[in-house]
Coordinates of N, CA, C and O in Angstrom, one line a residue:
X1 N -14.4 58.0 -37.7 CA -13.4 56.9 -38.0 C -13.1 56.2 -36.7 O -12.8 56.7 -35.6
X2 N -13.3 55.0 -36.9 CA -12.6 54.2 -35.1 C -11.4 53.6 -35.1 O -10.8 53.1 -36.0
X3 N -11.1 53.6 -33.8 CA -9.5 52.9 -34.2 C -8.8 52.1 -34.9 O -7.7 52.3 -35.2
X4 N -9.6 51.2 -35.1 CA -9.1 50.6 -35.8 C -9.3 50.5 -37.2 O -8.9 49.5 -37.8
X5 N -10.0 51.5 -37.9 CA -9.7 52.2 -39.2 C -8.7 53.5 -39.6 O -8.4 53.9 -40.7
X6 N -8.4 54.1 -38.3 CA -7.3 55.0 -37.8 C -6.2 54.0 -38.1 O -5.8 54.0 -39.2
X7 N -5.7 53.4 -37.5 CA -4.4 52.5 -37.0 C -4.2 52.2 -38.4 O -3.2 52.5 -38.9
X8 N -5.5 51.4 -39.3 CA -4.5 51.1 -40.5 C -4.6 51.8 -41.5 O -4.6 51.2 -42.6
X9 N -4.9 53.5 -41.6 CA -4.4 54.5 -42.4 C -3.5 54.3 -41.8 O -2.8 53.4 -42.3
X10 N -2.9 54.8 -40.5 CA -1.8 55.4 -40.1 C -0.6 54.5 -39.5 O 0.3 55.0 -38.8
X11 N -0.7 53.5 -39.8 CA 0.3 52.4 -38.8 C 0.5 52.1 -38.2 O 1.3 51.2 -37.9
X12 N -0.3 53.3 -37.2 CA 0.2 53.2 -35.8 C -0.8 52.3 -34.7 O -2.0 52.2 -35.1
X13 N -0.4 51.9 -33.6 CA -1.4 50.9 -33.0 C -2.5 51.0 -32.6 O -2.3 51.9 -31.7
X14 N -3.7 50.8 -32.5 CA -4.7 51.3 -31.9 C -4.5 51.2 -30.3 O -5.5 51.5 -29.6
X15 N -3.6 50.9 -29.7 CA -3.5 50.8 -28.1 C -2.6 52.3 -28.3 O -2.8 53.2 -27.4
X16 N -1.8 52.5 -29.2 CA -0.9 54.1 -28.9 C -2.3 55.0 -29.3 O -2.5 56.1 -28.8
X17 N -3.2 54.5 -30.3 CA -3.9 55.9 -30.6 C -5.1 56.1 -29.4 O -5.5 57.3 -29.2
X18 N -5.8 55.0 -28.7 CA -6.3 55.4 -27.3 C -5.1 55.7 -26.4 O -5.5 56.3 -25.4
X19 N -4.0 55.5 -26.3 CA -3.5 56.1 -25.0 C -3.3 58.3 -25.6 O -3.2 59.2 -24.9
X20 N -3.2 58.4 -26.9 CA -2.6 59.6 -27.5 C -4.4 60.6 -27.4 O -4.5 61.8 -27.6
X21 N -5.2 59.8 -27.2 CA -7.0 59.8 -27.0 C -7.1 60.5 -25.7 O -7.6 61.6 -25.5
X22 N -6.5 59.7 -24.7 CA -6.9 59.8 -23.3 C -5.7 60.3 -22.8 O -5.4 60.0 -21.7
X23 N -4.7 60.9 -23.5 CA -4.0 62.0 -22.5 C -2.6 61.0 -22.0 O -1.7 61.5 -21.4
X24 N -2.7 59.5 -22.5 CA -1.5 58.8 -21.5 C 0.0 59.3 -22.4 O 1.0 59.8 -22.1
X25 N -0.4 59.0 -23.3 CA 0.7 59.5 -24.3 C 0.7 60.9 -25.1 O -0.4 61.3 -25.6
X26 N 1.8 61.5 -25.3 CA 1.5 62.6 -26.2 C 1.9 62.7 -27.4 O 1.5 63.4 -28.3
X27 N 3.2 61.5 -27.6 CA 3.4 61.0 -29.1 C 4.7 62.2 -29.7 O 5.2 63.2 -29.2
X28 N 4.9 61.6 -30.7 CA 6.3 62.1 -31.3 C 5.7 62.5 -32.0 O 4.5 62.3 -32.2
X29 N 6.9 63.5 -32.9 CA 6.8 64.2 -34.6 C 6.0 63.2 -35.4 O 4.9 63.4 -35.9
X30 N 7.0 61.5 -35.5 CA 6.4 60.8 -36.6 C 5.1 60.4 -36.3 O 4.4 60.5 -37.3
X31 N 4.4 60.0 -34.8 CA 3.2 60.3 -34.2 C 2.2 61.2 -35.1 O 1.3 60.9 -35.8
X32 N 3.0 62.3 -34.8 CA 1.9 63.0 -35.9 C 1.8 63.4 -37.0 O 0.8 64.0 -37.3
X33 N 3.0 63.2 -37.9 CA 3.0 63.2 -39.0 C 2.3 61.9 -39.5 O 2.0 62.2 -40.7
X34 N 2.0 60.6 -39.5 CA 1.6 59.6 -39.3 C 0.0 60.3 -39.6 O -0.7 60.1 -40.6
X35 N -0.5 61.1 -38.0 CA -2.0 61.1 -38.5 C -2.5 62.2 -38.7 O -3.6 62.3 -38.4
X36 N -1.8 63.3 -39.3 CA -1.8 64.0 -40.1 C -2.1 63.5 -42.0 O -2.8 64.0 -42.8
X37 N -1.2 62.5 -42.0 CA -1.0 61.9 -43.1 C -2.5 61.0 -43.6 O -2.8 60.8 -44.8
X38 N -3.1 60.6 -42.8 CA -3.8 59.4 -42.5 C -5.3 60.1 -42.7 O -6.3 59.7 -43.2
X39 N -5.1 61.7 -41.8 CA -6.4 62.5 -41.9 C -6.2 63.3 -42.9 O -7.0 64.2 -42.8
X40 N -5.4 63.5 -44.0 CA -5.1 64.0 -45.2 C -5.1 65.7 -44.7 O -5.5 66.6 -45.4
X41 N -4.6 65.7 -43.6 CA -4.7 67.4 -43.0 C -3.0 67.6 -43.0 O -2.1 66.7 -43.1
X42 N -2.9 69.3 -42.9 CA -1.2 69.5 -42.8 C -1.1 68.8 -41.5 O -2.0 68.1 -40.9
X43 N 0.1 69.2 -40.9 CA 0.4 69.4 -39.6 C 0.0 70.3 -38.6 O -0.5 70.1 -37.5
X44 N 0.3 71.8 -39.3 CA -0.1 72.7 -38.8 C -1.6 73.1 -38.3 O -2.0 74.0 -37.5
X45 N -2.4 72.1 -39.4 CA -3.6 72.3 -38.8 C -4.1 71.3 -38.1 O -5.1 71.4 -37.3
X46 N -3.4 70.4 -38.4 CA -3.5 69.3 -36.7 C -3.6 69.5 -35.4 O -4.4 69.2 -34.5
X47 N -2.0 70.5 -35.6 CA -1.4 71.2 -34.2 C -2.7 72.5 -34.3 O -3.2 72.6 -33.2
X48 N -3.0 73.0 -34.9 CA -2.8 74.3 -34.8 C -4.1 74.7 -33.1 O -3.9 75.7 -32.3
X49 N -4.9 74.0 -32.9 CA -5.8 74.3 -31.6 C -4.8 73.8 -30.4 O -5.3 73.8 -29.3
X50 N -3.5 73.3 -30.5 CA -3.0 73.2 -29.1 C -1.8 74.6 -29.0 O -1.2 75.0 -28.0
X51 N -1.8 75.0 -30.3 CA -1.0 76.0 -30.4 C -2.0 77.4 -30.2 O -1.6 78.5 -30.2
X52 N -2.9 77.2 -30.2 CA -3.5 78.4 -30.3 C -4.3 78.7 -28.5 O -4.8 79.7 -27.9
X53 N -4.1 77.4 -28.1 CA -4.3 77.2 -26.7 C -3.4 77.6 -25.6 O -3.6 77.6 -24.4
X54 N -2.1 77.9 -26.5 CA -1.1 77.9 -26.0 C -1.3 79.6 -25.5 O -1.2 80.2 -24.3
X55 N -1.4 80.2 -26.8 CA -1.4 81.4 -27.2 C -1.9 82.4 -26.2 O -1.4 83.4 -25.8
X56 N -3.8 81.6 -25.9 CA -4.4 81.9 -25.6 C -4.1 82.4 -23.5 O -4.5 83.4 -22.8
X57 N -3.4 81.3 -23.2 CA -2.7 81.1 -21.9 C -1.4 82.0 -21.5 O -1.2 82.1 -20.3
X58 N -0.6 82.6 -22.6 CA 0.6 83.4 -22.4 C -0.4 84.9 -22.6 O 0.1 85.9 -22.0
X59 N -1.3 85.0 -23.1 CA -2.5 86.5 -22.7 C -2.3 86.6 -21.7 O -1.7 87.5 -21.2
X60 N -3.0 85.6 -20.8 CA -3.7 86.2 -19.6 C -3.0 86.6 -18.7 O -3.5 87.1 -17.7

């Protein structure tokens, strides 16, 4: 999908979804409920590899 078939599922701008791409922004809840919604995925499995990244870091 490229940004700008991203942006208009999700409404959000294609200049926020390259900056949320390359790390400049990290975006709010509605952020990602937005493209969650947009990629027809929950939330939790949106989130779920930065959470599990997380997880993986409080191990070691």
């Amino acid at each position: 999908m490229s940004y700008d078939q991203l942006a208009n599922r999700s409404g959000l701008t294609r200049t926020t979804l390259m900056n949320v791409a390359h790390g400049r922004y990290h975006g709010d809840l509605r952020t990602w409920l937005r493209l969650s919604k947009a990629w027809q995925i929950s939330l939790d499995e949106l989130l779920a590899p930065v959470w599990e990244g997380k997880a993986g870091e409080k191990a070691k």
